[in-house]
Tab-separated table of C-alpha atoms in Angstrom:
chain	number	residue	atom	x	y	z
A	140	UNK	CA	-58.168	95.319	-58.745
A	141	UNK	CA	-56.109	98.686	-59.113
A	142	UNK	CA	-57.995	101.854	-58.624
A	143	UNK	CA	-59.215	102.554	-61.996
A	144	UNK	CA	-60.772	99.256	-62.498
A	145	UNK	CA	-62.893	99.898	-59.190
A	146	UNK	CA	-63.836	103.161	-60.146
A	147	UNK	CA	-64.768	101.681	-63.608
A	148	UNK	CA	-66.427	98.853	-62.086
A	149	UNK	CA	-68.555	101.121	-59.578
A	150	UNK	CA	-69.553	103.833	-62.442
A	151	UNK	CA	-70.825	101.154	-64.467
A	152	UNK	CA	-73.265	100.102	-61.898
A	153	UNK	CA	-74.823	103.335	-61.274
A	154	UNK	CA	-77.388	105.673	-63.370
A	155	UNK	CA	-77.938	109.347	-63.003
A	156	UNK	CA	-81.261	111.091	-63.274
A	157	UNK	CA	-80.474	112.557	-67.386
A	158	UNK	CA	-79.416	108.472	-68.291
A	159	UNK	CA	-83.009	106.866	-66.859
A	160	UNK	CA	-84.727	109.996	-68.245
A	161	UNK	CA	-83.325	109.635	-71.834
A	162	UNK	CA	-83.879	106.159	-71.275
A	163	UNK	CA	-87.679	106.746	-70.685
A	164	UNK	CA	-88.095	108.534	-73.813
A	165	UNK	CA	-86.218	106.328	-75.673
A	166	UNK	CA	-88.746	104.004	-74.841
A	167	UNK	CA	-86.548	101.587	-72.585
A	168	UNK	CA	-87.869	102.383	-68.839
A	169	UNK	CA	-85.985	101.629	-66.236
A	170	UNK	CA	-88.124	100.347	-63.073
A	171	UNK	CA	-87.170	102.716	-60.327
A	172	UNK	CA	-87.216	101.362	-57.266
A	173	UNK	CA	-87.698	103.788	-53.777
A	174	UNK	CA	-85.627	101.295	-51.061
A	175	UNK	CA	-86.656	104.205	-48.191
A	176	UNK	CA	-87.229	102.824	-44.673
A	177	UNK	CA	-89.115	105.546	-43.577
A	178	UNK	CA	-93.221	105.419	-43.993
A	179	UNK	CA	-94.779	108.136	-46.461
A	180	UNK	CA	-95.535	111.305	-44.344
A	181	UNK	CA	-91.794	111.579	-43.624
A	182	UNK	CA	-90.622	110.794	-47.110
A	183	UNK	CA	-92.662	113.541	-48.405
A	184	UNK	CA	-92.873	112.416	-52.644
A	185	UNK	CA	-90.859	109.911	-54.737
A	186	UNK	CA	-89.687	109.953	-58.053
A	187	UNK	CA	-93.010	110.228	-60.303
A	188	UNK	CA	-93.777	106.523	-61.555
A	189	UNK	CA	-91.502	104.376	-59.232
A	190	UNK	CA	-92.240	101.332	-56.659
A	191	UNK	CA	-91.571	101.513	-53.638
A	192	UNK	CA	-90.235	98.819	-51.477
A	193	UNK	CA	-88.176	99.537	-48.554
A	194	UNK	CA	-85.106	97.676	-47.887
A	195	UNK	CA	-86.649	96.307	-44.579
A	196	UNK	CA	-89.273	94.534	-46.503
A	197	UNK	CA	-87.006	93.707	-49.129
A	198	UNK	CA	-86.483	89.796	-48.665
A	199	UNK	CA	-89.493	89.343	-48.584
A	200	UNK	CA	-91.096	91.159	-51.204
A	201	UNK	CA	-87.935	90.065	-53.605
A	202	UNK	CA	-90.435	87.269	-55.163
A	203	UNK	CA	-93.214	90.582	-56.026
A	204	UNK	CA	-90.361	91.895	-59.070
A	205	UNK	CA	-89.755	90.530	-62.355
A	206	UNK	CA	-86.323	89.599	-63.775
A	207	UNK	CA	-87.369	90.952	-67.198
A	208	UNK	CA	-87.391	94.423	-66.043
A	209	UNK	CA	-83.895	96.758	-65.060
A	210	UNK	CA	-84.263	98.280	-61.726
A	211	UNK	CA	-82.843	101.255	-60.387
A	212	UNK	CA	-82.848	101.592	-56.482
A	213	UNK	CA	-82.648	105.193	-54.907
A	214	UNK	CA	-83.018	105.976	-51.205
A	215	UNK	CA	-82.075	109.528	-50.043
A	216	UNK	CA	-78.667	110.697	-51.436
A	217	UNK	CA	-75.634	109.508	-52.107
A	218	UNK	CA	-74.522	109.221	-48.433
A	219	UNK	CA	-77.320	106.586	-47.616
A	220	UNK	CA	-76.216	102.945	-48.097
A	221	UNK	CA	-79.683	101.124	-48.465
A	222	UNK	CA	-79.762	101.356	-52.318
A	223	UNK	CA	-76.247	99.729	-52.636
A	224	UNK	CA	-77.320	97.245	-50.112
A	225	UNK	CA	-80.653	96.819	-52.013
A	226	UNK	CA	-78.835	96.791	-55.479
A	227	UNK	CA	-76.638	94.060	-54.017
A	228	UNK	CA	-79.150	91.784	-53.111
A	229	UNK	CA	-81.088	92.303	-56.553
A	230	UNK	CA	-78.221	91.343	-58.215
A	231	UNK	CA	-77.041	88.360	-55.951
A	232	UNK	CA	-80.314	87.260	-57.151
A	233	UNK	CA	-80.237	87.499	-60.668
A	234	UNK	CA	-81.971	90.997	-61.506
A	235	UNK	CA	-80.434	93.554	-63.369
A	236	UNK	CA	-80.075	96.828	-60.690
A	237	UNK	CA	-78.126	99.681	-61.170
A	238	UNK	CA	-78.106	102.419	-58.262
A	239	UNK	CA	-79.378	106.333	-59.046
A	240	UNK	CA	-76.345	108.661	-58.470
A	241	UNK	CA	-77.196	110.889	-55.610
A	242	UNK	CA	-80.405	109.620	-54.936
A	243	UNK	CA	-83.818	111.485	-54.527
A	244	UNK	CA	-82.096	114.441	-53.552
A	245	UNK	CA	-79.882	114.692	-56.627
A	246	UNK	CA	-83.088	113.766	-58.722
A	247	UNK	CA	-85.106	116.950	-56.516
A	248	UNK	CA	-82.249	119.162	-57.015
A	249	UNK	CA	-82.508	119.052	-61.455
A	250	UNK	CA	-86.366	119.913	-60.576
A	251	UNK	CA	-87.250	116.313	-62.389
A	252	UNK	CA	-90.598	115.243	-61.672
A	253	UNK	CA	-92.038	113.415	-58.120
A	254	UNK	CA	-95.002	112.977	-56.471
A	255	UNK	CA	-96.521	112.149	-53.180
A	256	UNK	CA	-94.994	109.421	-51.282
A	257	UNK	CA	-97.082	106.297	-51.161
């Protein structure tokens, strides 16, 4: 694979905050999925509406989703591996997963709506 397909390949498998929000009011939700290991009072919020499941628990919660939905994983920002290692596992097992671009922190920084962490 030359370096064009990878990039290609990786930007395909990865939605930013304006493409799940236009998806949302388009009426085709994405299922956004906070992969955080960290409990609530540290987190702070999470993106308005999504599930959380940290990657710890991940395994074996995997059976709690539904492959009829499309997932997008976030964890902190873009520098934070667990929602490519959580977005691999989803799709190892049959789900479709993208990863959010930049994370919560890219999500914070467009003021987009959160909430308490749960």
């Amino acid at each position: 694979m030359d370096k064009v397909e990878f990039l290609e390949t990786q930007l395909s498998l990865q939605k930013n905050a304006m493409s799940v929000l236009g998806a949302q009011k388009a009426g085709h939700p994405f299922t956004l999925l906070d992969v955080r290991n960290a409990p609530a009072q540290a987190k702070g919020d999470q993106i308005s509406g999504s599930q959380v499941l940290p990657f710890k628990d991940f395994d074996a919660n995997l059976n709690t989703l539904t492959k009829n939905q499309t997932y997008v994983v976030y964890d902190w920002n873009a520098g934070s591996p667990l929602a490519d290692m959580a977005q691999l596992v989803l799709l190892k097992a049959g789900f479709d997963a993208f990863k959010l671009t930049g994370g919560i922190e890219a999500w914070k920084s467009m003021n987009l709506p959160t909430e308490a962490a749960k």
